[in-house]
mmCIF file with all atom_site columns, C-alpha atoms and ligand atoms in Angstrom:
data_model
loop_
_atom_site.group_PDB
_atom_site.id
_atom_site.type_symbol
_atom_site.label_atom_id
_atom_site.label_alt_id
_atom_site.label_comp_id
_atom_site.label_asym_id
_atom_site.label_entity_id
_atom_site.label_seq_id
_atom_site.pdbx_PDB_ins_code
_atom_site.Cartn_x
_atom_site.Cartn_y
_atom_site.Cartn_z
_atom_site.occupancy
_atom_site.B_iso_or_equiv
_atom_site.pdbx_formal_charge
_atom_site.auth_seq_id
_atom_site.auth_comp_id
_atom_site.auth_asym_id
_atom_site.auth_atom_id
_atom_site.pdbx_PDB_model_num
ATOM   1   C  CA  . MET A 1 1   ? 123.952 97.815  20.481 1.00 0.00 ? 1   MET A CA  1
ATOM   2   C  CA  . PRO A 1 2   ? 126.077 98.050  16.331 1.00 0.00 ? 2   PRO A CA  1
ATOM   3   C  CA  . ARG A 1 3   ? 127.895 95.593  15.517 1.00 0.00 ? 3   ARG A CA  1
ATOM   4   C  CA  . GLU A 1 4   ? 130.633 94.624  16.673 1.00 0.00 ? 4   GLU A CA  1
ATOM   5   C  CA  . ILE A 1 5   ? 133.406 95.669  13.273 1.00 0.00 ? 5   ILE A CA  1
ATOM   6   C  CA  . ARG A 1 6   ? 136.582 92.825  12.816 1.00 0.00 ? 6   ARG A CA  1
ATOM   7   C  CA  . ILE A 1 7   ? 139.070 93.289  10.620 1.00 0.00 ? 7   ILE A CA  1
ATOM   8   C  CA  . THR A 1 8   ? 141.618 90.508  9.327  1.00 0.00 ? 8   THR A CA  1
ATOM   9   C  CA  . PRO A 1 9   ? 144.160 91.746  7.545  1.00 0.00 ? 9   PRO A CA  1
ATOM   10  C  CA  . SER A 1 10  ? 145.528 88.064  5.030  1.00 0.00 ? 10  SER A CA  1
ATOM   11  C  CA  . ILE A 1 11  ? 148.287 87.947  4.368  1.00 0.00 ? 11  ILE A CA  1
ATOM   12  C  CA  . LEU A 1 12  ? 149.374 85.919  1.237  1.00 0.00 ? 12  LEU A CA  1
ATOM   13  C  CA  . ASN A 1 13  ? 150.016 89.476  -0.558 1.00 0.00 ? 13  ASN A CA  1
ATOM   14  C  CA  . ALA A 1 14  ? 152.813 90.249  2.215  1.00 0.00 ? 14  ALA A CA  1
ATOM   15  C  CA  . ASN A 1 15  ? 156.786 89.242  1.911  1.00 0.00 ? 15  ASN A CA  1
ATOM   16  C  CA  . PHE A 1 16  ? 156.555 84.882  2.536  1.00 0.00 ? 16  PHE A CA  1
ATOM   17  C  CA  . ASP A 1 17  ? 160.179 85.497  3.737  1.00 0.00 ? 17  ASP A CA  1
ATOM   18  C  CA  . ASP A 1 18  ? 159.684 87.907  6.676  1.00 0.00 ? 18  ASP A CA  1
ATOM   19  C  CA  . LEU A 1 19  ? 156.251 87.108  7.736  1.00 0.00 ? 19  LEU A CA  1
ATOM   20  C  CA  . ALA A 1 20  ? 156.175 88.238  11.275 1.00 0.00 ? 20  ALA A CA  1
ATOM   21  C  CA  . GLY A 1 21  ? 157.528 91.642  10.318 1.00 0.00 ? 21  GLY A CA  1
ATOM   22  C  CA  . GLU A 1 22  ? 154.396 92.129  8.586  1.00 0.00 ? 22  GLU A CA  1
ATOM   23  C  CA  . ILE A 1 23  ? 151.919 90.604  11.068 1.00 0.00 ? 23  ILE A CA  1
ATOM   24  C  CA  . GLN A 1 24  ? 154.476 93.108  13.376 1.00 0.00 ? 24  GLN A CA  1
ATOM   25  C  CA  . LYS A 1 25  ? 153.384 95.978  11.220 1.00 0.00 ? 25  LYS A CA  1
ATOM   26  C  CA  . VAL A 1 26  ? 149.020 95.813  11.636 1.00 0.00 ? 26  VAL A CA  1
ATOM   27  C  CA  . ALA A 1 27  ? 149.845 93.916  14.634 1.00 0.00 ? 27  ALA A CA  1
ATOM   28  C  CA  . ALA A 1 28  ? 148.980 97.195  17.120 1.00 0.00 ? 28  ALA A CA  1
ATOM   29  C  CA  . VAL A 1 29  ? 145.107 98.010  14.700 1.00 0.00 ? 29  VAL A CA  1
ATOM   30  C  CA  . SER A 1 30  ? 143.959 94.132  13.558 1.00 0.00 ? 30  SER A CA  1
ATOM   31  C  CA  . ASP A 1 31  ? 141.902 92.007  15.507 1.00 0.00 ? 31  ASP A CA  1
ATOM   32  C  CA  . LEU A 1 32  ? 143.624 89.203  14.115 1.00 0.00 ? 32  LEU A CA  1
ATOM   33  C  CA  . VAL A 1 33  ? 145.644 88.180  11.146 1.00 0.00 ? 33  VAL A CA  1
ATOM   34  C  CA  . HIS A 1 34  ? 144.073 86.173  8.485  1.00 0.00 ? 34  HIS A CA  1
ATOM   35  C  CA  . LEU A 1 35  ? 146.843 82.670  7.692  1.00 0.00 ? 35  LEU A CA  1
ATOM   36  C  CA  . ASP A 1 36  ? 145.679 81.110  3.812  1.00 0.00 ? 36  ASP A CA  1
ATOM   37  C  CA  . VAL A 1 37  ? 146.266 77.734  4.137  1.00 0.00 ? 37  VAL A CA  1
ATOM   38  C  CA  . MET A 1 38  ? 146.737 76.725  0.186  1.00 0.00 ? 38  MET A CA  1
ATOM   39  C  CA  . ASP A 1 39  ? 147.468 72.558  -0.480 1.00 0.00 ? 39  ASP A CA  1
ATOM   40  C  CA  . ASN A 1 40  ? 147.094 73.240  -5.009 1.00 0.00 ? 40  ASN A CA  1
ATOM   41  C  CA  . VAL A 1 41  ? 144.590 70.439  -5.006 1.00 0.00 ? 41  VAL A CA  1
ATOM   42  C  CA  . PHE A 1 42  ? 141.141 72.620  -2.994 1.00 0.00 ? 42  PHE A CA  1
ATOM   43  C  CA  . VAL A 1 43  ? 142.665 75.416  -4.663 1.00 0.00 ? 43  VAL A CA  1
ATOM   44  C  CA  . PRO A 1 44  ? 145.181 75.902  -7.640 1.00 0.00 ? 44  PRO A CA  1
ATOM   45  C  CA  . ASN A 1 45  ? 148.116 77.832  -5.119 1.00 0.00 ? 45  ASN A CA  1
ATOM   46  C  CA  . PHE A 1 46  ? 149.984 76.832  -2.724 1.00 0.00 ? 46  PHE A CA  1
ATOM   47  C  CA  . THR A 1 47  ? 151.148 78.891  0.328  1.00 0.00 ? 47  THR A CA  1
ATOM   48  C  CA  . PHE A 1 48  ? 152.530 76.695  3.083  1.00 0.00 ? 48  PHE A CA  1
ATOM   49  C  CA  . ASP A 1 49  ? 152.669 73.041  4.876  1.00 0.00 ? 49  ASP A CA  1
ATOM   50  C  CA  . PHE A 1 50  ? 151.710 71.961  8.267  1.00 0.00 ? 50  PHE A CA  1
ATOM   51  C  CA  . SER A 1 51  ? 155.107 72.951  9.500  1.00 0.00 ? 51  SER A CA  1
ATOM   52  C  CA  . ALA A 1 52  ? 155.679 76.105  8.265  1.00 0.00 ? 52  ALA A CA  1
ATOM   53  C  CA  . ALA A 1 53  ? 152.440 77.459  8.587  1.00 0.00 ? 53  ALA A CA  1
ATOM   54  C  CA  . LYS A 1 54  ? 152.672 76.248  12.854 1.00 0.00 ? 54  LYS A CA  1
ATOM   55  C  CA  . LYS A 1 55  ? 156.534 77.985  12.543 1.00 0.00 ? 55  LYS A CA  1
ATOM   56  C  CA  . VAL A 1 56  ? 154.098 81.049  11.604 1.00 0.00 ? 56  VAL A CA  1
ATOM   57  C  CA  . ILE A 1 57  ? 151.535 80.499  14.325 1.00 0.00 ? 57  ILE A CA  1
ATOM   58  C  CA  . GLU A 1 58  ? 153.969 80.231  16.825 1.00 0.00 ? 58  GLU A CA  1
ATOM   59  C  CA  . SER A 1 59  ? 155.732 83.784  16.172 1.00 0.00 ? 59  SER A CA  1
ATOM   60  C  CA  . SER A 1 60  ? 152.726 85.650  15.087 1.00 0.00 ? 60  SER A CA  1
ATOM   61  C  CA  . ALA A 1 61  ? 151.846 88.685  16.958 1.00 0.00 ? 61  ALA A CA  1
ATOM   62  C  CA  . LEU A 1 62  ? 148.294 88.667  16.710 1.00 0.00 ? 62  LEU A CA  1
ATOM   63  C  CA  . PRO A 1 63  ? 145.905 85.945  17.172 1.00 0.00 ? 63  PRO A CA  1
ATOM   64  C  CA  . VAL A 1 64  ? 145.322 83.286  13.897 1.00 0.00 ? 64  VAL A CA  1
ATOM   65  C  CA  . ASP A 1 65  ? 142.483 83.504  11.714 1.00 0.00 ? 65  ASP A CA  1
ATOM   66  C  CA  . ALA A 1 66  ? 143.252 80.045  9.738  1.00 0.00 ? 66  ALA A CA  1
ATOM   67  C  CA  . HIS A 1 67  ? 141.511 80.032  6.499  1.00 0.00 ? 67  HIS A CA  1
ATOM   68  C  CA  . LEU A 1 68  ? 141.841 76.128  4.982  1.00 0.00 ? 68  LEU A CA  1
ATOM   69  C  CA  . MET A 1 69  ? 141.221 76.251  1.303  1.00 0.00 ? 69  MET A CA  1
ATOM   70  C  CA  . VAL A 1 70  ? 142.885 72.444  1.840  1.00 0.00 ? 70  VAL A CA  1
ATOM   71  C  CA  . MET A 1 71  ? 141.094 68.868  0.483  1.00 0.00 ? 71  MET A CA  1
ATOM   72  C  CA  . ASN A 1 72  ? 141.258 66.401  3.603  1.00 0.00 ? 72  ASN A CA  1
ATOM   73  C  CA  . ALA A 1 73  ? 139.404 69.689  6.064  1.00 0.00 ? 73  ALA A CA  1
ATOM   74  C  CA  . ASP A 1 74  ? 138.290 66.802  7.734  1.00 0.00 ? 74  ASP A CA  1
ATOM   75  C  CA  . VAL A 1 75  ? 141.867 65.733  9.244  1.00 0.00 ? 75  VAL A CA  1
ATOM   76  C  CA  . VAL A 1 76  ? 143.618 69.013  8.365  1.00 0.00 ? 76  VAL A CA  1
ATOM   77  C  CA  . GLY A 1 77  ? 141.536 71.388  10.586 1.00 0.00 ? 77  GLY A CA  1
ATOM   78  C  CA  . PRO A 1 78  ? 141.491 68.976  13.799 1.00 0.00 ? 78  PRO A CA  1
ATOM   79  C  CA  . GLU A 1 79  ? 145.601 69.443  13.284 1.00 0.00 ? 79  GLU A CA  1
ATOM   80  C  CA  . TYR A 1 80  ? 145.415 73.441  13.199 1.00 0.00 ? 80  TYR A CA  1
ATOM   81  C  CA  . ALA A 1 81  ? 142.947 74.189  15.986 1.00 0.00 ? 81  ALA A CA  1
ATOM   82  C  CA  . GLN A 1 82  ? 146.146 71.626  17.865 1.00 0.00 ? 82  GLN A CA  1
ATOM   83  C  CA  . ALA A 1 83  ? 148.417 74.278  16.744 1.00 0.00 ? 83  ALA A CA  1
ATOM   84  C  CA  . GLY A 1 84  ? 146.750 77.360  18.372 1.00 0.00 ? 84  GLY A CA  1
ATOM   85  C  CA  . CYS A 1 85  ? 145.150 79.095  15.949 1.00 0.00 ? 85  CYS A CA  1
ATOM   86  C  CA  . HIS A 1 86  ? 142.510 81.383  17.651 1.00 0.00 ? 86  HIS A CA  1
ATOM   87  C  CA  . SER A 1 87  ? 139.768 80.009  14.460 1.00 0.00 ? 87  SER A CA  1
ATOM   88  C  CA  . VAL A 1 88  ? 140.265 77.506  12.134 1.00 0.00 ? 88  VAL A CA  1
ATOM   89  C  CA  . THR A 1 89  ? 137.681 77.954  8.983  1.00 0.00 ? 89  THR A CA  1
ATOM   90  C  CA  . ILE A 1 90  ? 137.388 75.044  6.505  1.00 0.00 ? 90  ILE A CA  1
ATOM   91  C  CA  . HIS A 1 91  ? 135.538 74.921  3.497  1.00 0.00 ? 91  HIS A CA  1
ATOM   92  C  CA  . VAL A 1 92  ? 131.909 72.430  3.477  1.00 0.00 ? 92  VAL A CA  1
ATOM   93  C  CA  . GLU A 1 93  ? 133.527 71.642  -0.305 1.00 0.00 ? 93  GLU A CA  1
ATOM   94  C  CA  . ALA A 1 94  ? 136.344 69.203  1.261  1.00 0.00 ? 94  ALA A CA  1
ATOM   95  C  CA  . THR A 1 95  ? 135.203 68.375  4.255  1.00 0.00 ? 95  THR A CA  1
ATOM   96  C  CA  . ASP A 1 96  ? 132.488 64.920  4.609  1.00 0.00 ? 96  ASP A CA  1
ATOM   97  C  CA  . ASP A 1 97  ? 131.562 64.791  8.110  1.00 0.00 ? 97  ASP A CA  1
ATOM   98  C  CA  . LEU A 1 98  ? 131.187 69.076  8.877  1.00 0.00 ? 98  LEU A CA  1
ATOM   99  C  CA  . PRO A 1 99  ? 129.564 68.827  11.494 1.00 0.00 ? 99  PRO A CA  1
ATOM   100 C  CA  . SER A 1 100 ? 132.147 66.428  13.847 1.00 0.00 ? 100 SER A CA  1
ATOM   101 C  CA  . THR A 1 101 ? 135.037 68.347  12.549 1.00 0.00 ? 101 THR A CA  1
ATOM   102 C  CA  . LEU A 1 102 ? 133.153 71.970  13.447 1.00 0.00 ? 102 LEU A CA  1
ATOM   103 C  CA  . SER A 1 103 ? 133.592 70.108  16.934 1.00 0.00 ? 103 SER A CA  1
ATOM   104 C  CA  . ALA A 1 104 ? 136.375 69.333  17.493 1.00 0.00 ? 104 ALA A CA  1
ATOM   105 C  CA  . ILE A 1 105 ? 138.364 72.855  15.622 1.00 0.00 ? 105 ILE A CA  1
ATOM   106 C  CA  . ARG A 1 106 ? 136.324 73.638  18.695 1.00 0.00 ? 106 ARG A CA  1
ATOM   107 C  CA  . ARG A 1 107 ? 137.568 71.191  21.533 1.00 0.00 ? 107 ARG A CA  1
ATOM   108 C  CA  . TYR A 1 108 ? 140.577 71.651  20.674 1.00 0.00 ? 108 TYR A CA  1
ATOM   109 C  CA  . GLY A 1 109 ? 140.388 75.489  22.290 1.00 0.00 ? 109 GLY A CA  1
ATOM   110 C  CA  . SER A 1 110 ? 140.040 76.885  18.630 1.00 0.00 ? 110 SER A CA  1
ATOM   111 C  CA  . ARG A 1 111 ? 136.534 78.660  16.065 1.00 0.00 ? 111 ARG A CA  1
ATOM   112 C  CA  . SER A 1 112 ? 134.921 77.092  14.284 1.00 0.00 ? 112 SER A CA  1
ATOM   113 C  CA  . GLY A 1 113 ? 134.452 78.452  10.867 1.00 0.00 ? 113 GLY A CA  1
ATOM   114 C  CA  . LEU A 1 114 ? 132.434 77.050  7.837  1.00 0.00 ? 114 LEU A CA  1
ATOM   115 C  CA  . ALA A 1 115 ? 133.509 78.868  4.326  1.00 0.00 ? 115 ALA A CA  1
ATOM   116 C  CA  . VAL A 1 116 ? 131.731 78.478  1.026  1.00 0.00 ? 116 VAL A CA  1
ATOM   117 C  CA  . LYS A 1 117 ? 133.293 79.592  -2.309 1.00 0.00 ? 117 LYS A CA  1
ATOM   118 C  CA  . PRO A 1 118 ? 130.679 81.898  -4.447 1.00 0.00 ? 118 PRO A CA  1
ATOM   119 C  CA  . ASN A 1 119 ? 129.005 78.859  -6.426 1.00 0.00 ? 119 ASN A CA  1
ATOM   120 C  CA  . THR A 1 120 ? 128.152 77.134  -2.811 1.00 0.00 ? 120 THR A CA  1
ATOM   121 C  CA  . PRO A 1 121 ? 125.094 78.490  -1.772 1.00 0.00 ? 121 PRO A CA  1
ATOM   122 C  CA  . ILE A 1 122 ? 124.696 79.162  3.010  1.00 0.00 ? 122 ILE A CA  1
ATOM   123 C  CA  . THR A 1 123 ? 120.976 78.417  2.742  1.00 0.00 ? 123 THR A CA  1
ATOM   124 C  CA  . GLU A 1 124 ? 121.684 74.794  2.760  1.00 0.00 ? 124 GLU A CA  1
ATOM   125 C  CA  . TYR A 1 125 ? 124.328 74.701  6.040  1.00 0.00 ? 125 TYR A CA  1
ATOM   126 C  CA  . SER A 1 126 ? 121.945 76.865  8.267  1.00 0.00 ? 126 SER A CA  1
ATOM   127 C  CA  . ASP A 1 127 ? 121.430 73.979  10.405 1.00 0.00 ? 127 ASP A CA  1
ATOM   128 C  CA  . TYR A 1 128 ? 124.075 73.822  11.380 1.00 0.00 ? 128 TYR A CA  1
ATOM   129 C  CA  . SER A 1 129 ? 124.488 77.129  13.056 1.00 0.00 ? 129 SER A CA  1
ATOM   130 C  CA  . ASP A 1 130 ? 124.669 75.522  17.448 1.00 0.00 ? 130 ASP A CA  1
ATOM   131 C  CA  . LEU A 1 131 ? 128.569 73.517  15.606 1.00 0.00 ? 131 LEU A CA  1
ATOM   132 C  CA  . VAL A 1 132 ? 129.912 77.199  13.821 1.00 0.00 ? 132 VAL A CA  1
ATOM   133 C  CA  . ASP A 1 133 ? 131.949 80.687  15.703 1.00 0.00 ? 133 ASP A CA  1
ATOM   134 C  CA  . MET A 1 134 ? 132.086 82.494  12.008 1.00 0.00 ? 134 MET A CA  1
ATOM   135 C  CA  . PHE A 1 135 ? 130.903 81.472  8.432  1.00 0.00 ? 135 PHE A CA  1
ATOM   136 C  CA  . LEU A 1 136 ? 133.236 82.959  6.267  1.00 0.00 ? 136 LEU A CA  1
ATOM   137 C  CA  . ILE A 1 137 ? 131.958 84.001  2.149  1.00 0.00 ? 137 ILE A CA  1
ATOM   138 C  CA  . MET A 1 138 ? 133.834 83.893  -0.092 1.00 0.00 ? 138 MET A CA  1
ATOM   139 C  CA  . THR A 1 139 ? 133.978 86.709  -2.472 1.00 0.00 ? 139 THR A CA  1
ATOM   140 C  CA  . VAL A 1 140 ? 136.403 86.201  -5.122 1.00 0.00 ? 140 VAL A CA  1
ATOM   141 C  CA  . GLU A 1 141 ? 136.833 82.133  -6.032 1.00 0.00 ? 141 GLU A CA  1
ATOM   142 C  CA  . PRO A 1 142 ? 139.450 81.286  -3.311 1.00 0.00 ? 142 PRO A CA  1
ATOM   143 C  CA  . GLY A 1 143 ? 142.847 80.997  -5.303 1.00 0.00 ? 143 GLY A CA  1
ATOM   144 C  CA  . PHE A 1 144 ? 145.067 84.098  -5.026 1.00 0.00 ? 144 PHE A CA  1
ATOM   145 C  CA  . GLY A 1 145 ? 144.897 87.155  -3.265 1.00 0.00 ? 145 GLY A CA  1
ATOM   146 C  CA  . GLY A 1 146 ? 144.111 90.847  -5.678 1.00 0.00 ? 146 GLY A CA  1
ATOM   147 C  CA  . GLN A 1 147 ? 140.778 89.668  -7.544 1.00 0.00 ? 147 GLN A CA  1
ATOM   148 C  CA  . SER A 1 148 ? 137.201 91.862  -8.018 1.00 0.00 ? 148 SER A CA  1
ATOM   149 C  CA  . PHE A 1 149 ? 134.882 91.339  -5.121 1.00 0.00 ? 149 PHE A CA  1
ATOM   150 C  CA  . MET A 1 150 ? 132.378 89.915  -6.759 1.00 0.00 ? 150 MET A CA  1
ATOM   151 C  CA  . ASP A 1 151 ? 128.685 92.032  -5.818 1.00 0.00 ? 151 ASP A CA  1
ATOM   152 C  CA  . PRO A 1 152 ? 126.492 89.181  -6.863 1.00 0.00 ? 152 PRO A CA  1
ATOM   153 C  CA  . MET A 1 153 ? 128.051 87.556  -3.003 1.00 0.00 ? 153 MET A CA  1
ATOM   154 C  CA  . LEU A 1 154 ? 125.359 90.577  -1.828 1.00 0.00 ? 154 LEU A CA  1
ATOM   155 C  CA  . GLU A 1 155 ? 122.785 88.815  -1.738 1.00 0.00 ? 155 GLU A CA  1
ATOM   156 C  CA  . LYS A 1 156 ? 124.364 85.471  -0.592 1.00 0.00 ? 156 LYS A CA  1
ATOM   157 C  CA  . ILE A 1 157 ? 125.931 87.907  2.748  1.00 0.00 ? 157 ILE A CA  1
ATOM   158 C  CA  . ARG A 1 158 ? 121.954 89.008  3.791  1.00 0.00 ? 158 ARG A CA  1
ATOM   159 C  CA  . GLN A 1 159 ? 121.695 85.510  3.347  1.00 0.00 ? 159 GLN A CA  1
ATOM   160 C  CA  . ALA A 1 160 ? 123.715 84.899  5.950  1.00 0.00 ? 160 ALA A CA  1
ATOM   161 C  CA  . ARG A 1 161 ? 122.392 87.582  8.228  1.00 0.00 ? 161 ARG A CA  1
ATOM   162 C  CA  . LYS A 1 162 ? 119.421 86.089  8.661  1.00 0.00 ? 162 LYS A CA  1
ATOM   163 C  CA  . ILE A 1 163 ? 120.703 82.754  9.480  1.00 0.00 ? 163 ILE A CA  1
ATOM   164 C  CA  . ILE A 1 164 ? 122.606 84.207  12.380 1.00 0.00 ? 164 ILE A CA  1
ATOM   165 C  CA  . GLY A 1 165 ? 120.213 85.873  13.411 1.00 0.00 ? 165 GLY A CA  1
ATOM   166 C  CA  . ASP A 1 166 ? 120.653 87.126  17.500 1.00 0.00 ? 166 ASP A CA  1
ATOM   167 C  CA  . ARG A 1 167 ? 123.341 84.213  17.654 1.00 0.00 ? 167 ARG A CA  1
ATOM   168 C  CA  . PRO A 1 168 ? 127.044 85.754  18.422 1.00 0.00 ? 168 PRO A CA  1
ATOM   169 C  CA  . ILE A 1 169 ? 127.966 84.276  15.268 1.00 0.00 ? 169 ILE A CA  1
ATOM   170 C  CA  . TRP A 1 170 ? 130.236 86.414  13.262 1.00 0.00 ? 170 TRP A CA  1
ATOM   171 C  CA  . LEU A 1 171 ? 130.216 86.903  9.396  1.00 0.00 ? 171 LEU A CA  1
ATOM   172 C  CA  . GLN A 1 172 ? 133.728 87.296  8.036  1.00 0.00 ? 172 GLN A CA  1
ATOM   173 C  CA  . VAL A 1 173 ? 133.725 88.234  4.066  1.00 0.00 ? 173 VAL A CA  1
ATOM   174 C  CA  . ASP A 1 174 ? 137.014 87.839  2.109  1.00 0.00 ? 174 ASP A CA  1
ATOM   175 C  CA  . GLY A 1 175 ? 137.723 88.756  -1.284 1.00 0.00 ? 175 GLY A CA  1
ATOM   176 C  CA  . GLY A 1 176 ? 138.397 91.816  -2.718 1.00 0.00 ? 176 GLY A CA  1
ATOM   177 C  CA  . ILE A 1 177 ? 138.145 94.351  0.183  1.00 0.00 ? 177 ILE A CA  1
ATOM   178 C  CA  . SER A 1 178 ? 139.029 97.548  -0.013 1.00 0.00 ? 178 SER A CA  1
ATOM   179 C  CA  . VAL A 1 179 ? 138.044 101.122 0.858  1.00 0.00 ? 179 VAL A CA  1
ATOM   180 C  CA  . GLU A 1 180 ? 135.456 100.548 -1.969 1.00 0.00 ? 180 GLU A CA  1
ATOM   181 C  CA  . THR A 1 181 ? 133.721 98.147  -1.097 1.00 0.00 ? 181 THR A CA  1
ATOM   182 C  CA  . ILE A 1 182 ? 133.513 97.406  2.749  1.00 0.00 ? 182 ILE A CA  1
ATOM   183 C  CA  . GLU A 1 183 ? 130.054 99.958  3.598  1.00 0.00 ? 183 GLU A CA  1
ATOM   184 C  CA  . ARG A 1 184 ? 128.042 97.910  0.965  1.00 0.00 ? 184 ARG A CA  1
ATOM   185 C  CA  . ALA A 1 185 ? 129.456 94.178  2.041  1.00 0.00 ? 185 ALA A CA  1
ATOM   186 C  CA  . THR A 1 186 ? 129.252 95.268  5.486  1.00 0.00 ? 186 THR A CA  1
ATOM   187 C  CA  . GLN A 1 187 ? 125.589 97.015  4.484  1.00 0.00 ? 187 GLN A CA  1
ATOM   188 C  CA  . ALA A 1 188 ? 125.114 93.554  3.527  1.00 0.00 ? 188 ALA A CA  1
ATOM   189 C  CA  . GLY A 1 189 ? 125.904 92.268  7.048  1.00 0.00 ? 189 GLY A CA  1
ATOM   190 C  CA  . ALA A 1 190 ? 129.492 91.008  7.196  1.00 0.00 ? 190 ALA A CA  1
ATOM   191 C  CA  . ASP A 1 191 ? 131.730 92.432  10.082 1.00 0.00 ? 191 ASP A CA  1
ATOM   192 C  CA  . THR A 1 192 ? 134.637 90.410  9.801  1.00 0.00 ? 192 THR A CA  1
ATOM   193 C  CA  . PHE A 1 193 ? 136.651 91.227  6.843  1.00 0.00 ? 193 PHE A CA  1
ATOM   194 C  CA  . VAL A 1 194 ? 139.105 90.179  5.510  1.00 0.00 ? 194 VAL A CA  1
ATOM   195 C  CA  . ALA A 1 195 ? 142.036 92.500  3.399  1.00 0.00 ? 195 ALA A CA  1
ATOM   196 C  CA  . GLY A 1 196 ? 144.578 91.082  1.888  1.00 0.00 ? 196 GLY A CA  1
ATOM   197 C  CA  . SER A 1 197 ? 146.799 93.787  -1.304 1.00 0.00 ? 197 SER A CA  1
ATOM   198 C  CA  . ALA A 1 198 ? 144.430 96.484  -0.291 1.00 0.00 ? 198 ALA A CA  1
ATOM   199 C  CA  . VAL A 1 199 ? 146.716 96.642  2.922  1.00 0.00 ? 199 VAL A CA  1
ATOM   200 C  CA  . PHE A 1 200 ? 149.787 94.988  2.227  1.00 0.00 ? 200 PHE A CA  1
ATOM   201 C  CA  . ARG A 1 201 ? 149.945 97.142  -0.938 1.00 0.00 ? 201 ARG A CA  1
ATOM   202 C  CA  . ALA A 1 202 ? 148.761 100.240 0.449  1.00 0.00 ? 202 ALA A CA  1
ATOM   203 C  CA  . GLN A 1 203 ? 152.034 102.182 1.073  1.00 0.00 ? 203 GLN A CA  1
ATOM   204 C  CA  . ASP A 1 204 ? 150.961 102.520 5.231  1.00 0.00 ? 204 ASP A CA  1
ATOM   205 C  CA  . PRO A 1 205 ? 149.048 99.377  5.917  1.00 0.00 ? 205 PRO A CA  1
ATOM   206 C  CA  . ALA A 1 206 ? 147.976 99.898  9.077  1.00 0.00 ? 206 ALA A CA  1
ATOM   207 C  CA  . ALA A 1 207 ? 146.769 103.396 8.430  1.00 0.00 ? 207 ALA A CA  1
ATOM   208 C  CA  . MET A 1 208 ? 144.972 101.278 5.301  1.00 0.00 ? 208 MET A CA  1
ATOM   209 C  CA  . ILE A 1 209 ? 143.213 98.999  8.293  1.00 0.00 ? 209 ILE A CA  1
ATOM   210 C  CA  . THR A 1 210 ? 142.472 101.810 9.962  1.00 0.00 ? 210 THR A CA  1
ATOM   211 C  CA  . SER A 1 211 ? 139.809 103.783 6.895  1.00 0.00 ? 211 SER A CA  1
ATOM   212 C  CA  . LEU A 1 212 ? 138.538 100.175 6.681  1.00 0.00 ? 212 LEU A CA  1
ATOM   213 C  CA  . ARG A 1 213 ? 137.787 100.396 9.852  1.00 0.00 ? 213 ARG A CA  1
ATOM   214 C  CA  . ILE A 1 214 ? 136.208 103.885 9.714  1.00 0.00 ? 214 ILE A CA  1
ATOM   215 C  CA  . LEU A 1 215 ? 134.227 102.860 7.110  1.00 0.00 ? 215 LEU A CA  1
ATOM   216 C  CA  . ALA A 1 216 ? 132.811 100.231 8.165  1.00 0.00 ? 216 ALA A CA  1
ATOM   217 C  CA  . THR A 1 217 ? 131.787 101.113 11.485 1.00 0.00 ? 217 THR A CA  1
ATOM   218 C  CA  . LYS A 1 218 ? 130.011 104.368 9.993  1.00 0.00 ? 218 LYS A CA  1
ATOM   219 C  CA  . VAL A 1 219 ? 127.610 102.294 8.789  1.00 0.00 ? 219 VAL A CA  1
ATOM   220 C  CA  . THR A 1 220 ? 126.535 99.947  11.467 1.00 0.00 ? 220 THR A CA  1
ATOM   221 C  CA  . ASP A 1 221 ? 126.707 103.089 14.310 1.00 0.00 ? 221 ASP A CA  1
HETATM 222 C  C1  . LIG B 2 .   ? 142.137 84.202  -1.808 1.00 0.00 ? 1   LIG B C1  1
HETATM 223 C  C2  . LIG B 2 .   ? 142.707 84.591  -0.227 1.00 0.00 ? 1   LIG B C2  1
HETATM 224 C  C3  . LIG B 2 .   ? 141.893 85.576  0.578  1.00 0.00 ? 1   LIG B C3  1
HETATM 225 C  C4  . LIG B 2 .   ? 142.811 86.651  0.114  1.00 0.00 ? 1   LIG B C4  1
HETATM 226 C  C5  . LIG B 2 .   ? 141.767 87.936  -0.361 1.00 0.00 ? 1   LIG B C5  1
HETATM 227 O  O1  . LIG B 2 .   ? 141.321 83.333  -1.679 1.00 0.00 ? 1   LIG B O1  1
HETATM 228 O  O2  . LIG B 2 .   ? 141.730 83.360  0.559  1.00 0.00 ? 1   LIG B O2  1
HETATM 229 O  O3  . LIG B 2 .   ? 142.324 85.446  1.878  1.00 0.00 ? 1   LIG B O3  1
HETATM 230 O  O4  . LIG B 2 .   ? 144.148 86.998  0.759  1.00 0.00 ? 1   LIG B O4  1
HETATM 231 O  O5  . LIG B 2 .   ? 143.293 88.881  -1.020 1.00 0.00 ? 1   LIG B O5  1
HETATM 232 P  P1  . LIG B 2 .   ? 142.631 90.099  -1.379 1.00 0.00 ? 1   LIG B P1  1
HETATM 233 O  O6  . LIG B 2 .   ? 141.981 91.588  -0.842 1.00 0.00 ? 1   LIG B O6  1
HETATM 234 O  O7  . LIG B 2 .   ? 143.399 90.404  -2.587 1.00 0.00 ? 1   LIG B O7  1
HETATM 235 O  O8  . LIG B 2 .   ? 141.626 89.601  -2.487 1.00 0.00 ? 1   LIG B O8  1
HETATM 236 ZN ZN1 . LIG B 2 .   ? 141.302 83.966  2.739  1.00 0.00 ? 2   LIG B ZN1 1
#
C-alpha cells in the first residue's frame, strides 16, 4: 500500500492579525494546521503564550498539530492536549520524563509526537516507538521560518523510517520544505510535511499545497 501523504502548513509566516482567515485559505486542501509554539527560551523566538494559542486552536477550521518549541514540555505538552489539539509534539531536548509526557498527551486525547533537533540522533529514541504516534525530524534549527533544508538530515529520516517499520507512526519533517525539497524528503521516508514560507509566501497558498502533495504522492505511488 502506498504511504499516505499529509501536508501540514505552518502559520508561522502567515498574517498573525488574522490567523483564522489564514487557516481558512488552506483548509480545503490541508490535513492539519501546524502551530509553532515558541517561548524565547528553548528557541530564540516567541510566538504564542497558552491563552493566545488556545484562541487559535478554538477558532481553527483545521485540526491543530502543535509543535512545542518550549522548555518544560512535561507540563506544557499535556496542557496543549487538553486544549484540544489533534497532535502535540514535544522536543526530547526539553523533557525530563519523555515516557510519562507522551502517555499523558495520549491520555488527554491527542496524538503524541516526538521531535529531535538537527544535532540530536533519532536512533536513541527507538525504544519509545510504542508511545509515539509521530516522529518529527527537524530539517532546520528550530526557531525561524524561511531557512534552507539541511540535506544531511536525509540520513536521519531514513533511520526513522527503519525504526517505524510496520507501525502506523507518522514521519514528519519540518524546515525548508518546498517544491525543491519535498521529493527527496519523501524518498528518504517522510510522509507528513510541514511547509511554512513555501505556502504562505506563495501567490496562492492552496495551490502550493496541492503542488507539494502531487510531488510527494508521485514518489510514493
Ligand atoms: C521552525 C518551525 C517551522 C517553520 C517552518 O522552527 O518549526 O514549522 O514554520 O518554516 P519553513 O517551511 O519556512 O522552513
Ligand atoms: Zn514547526
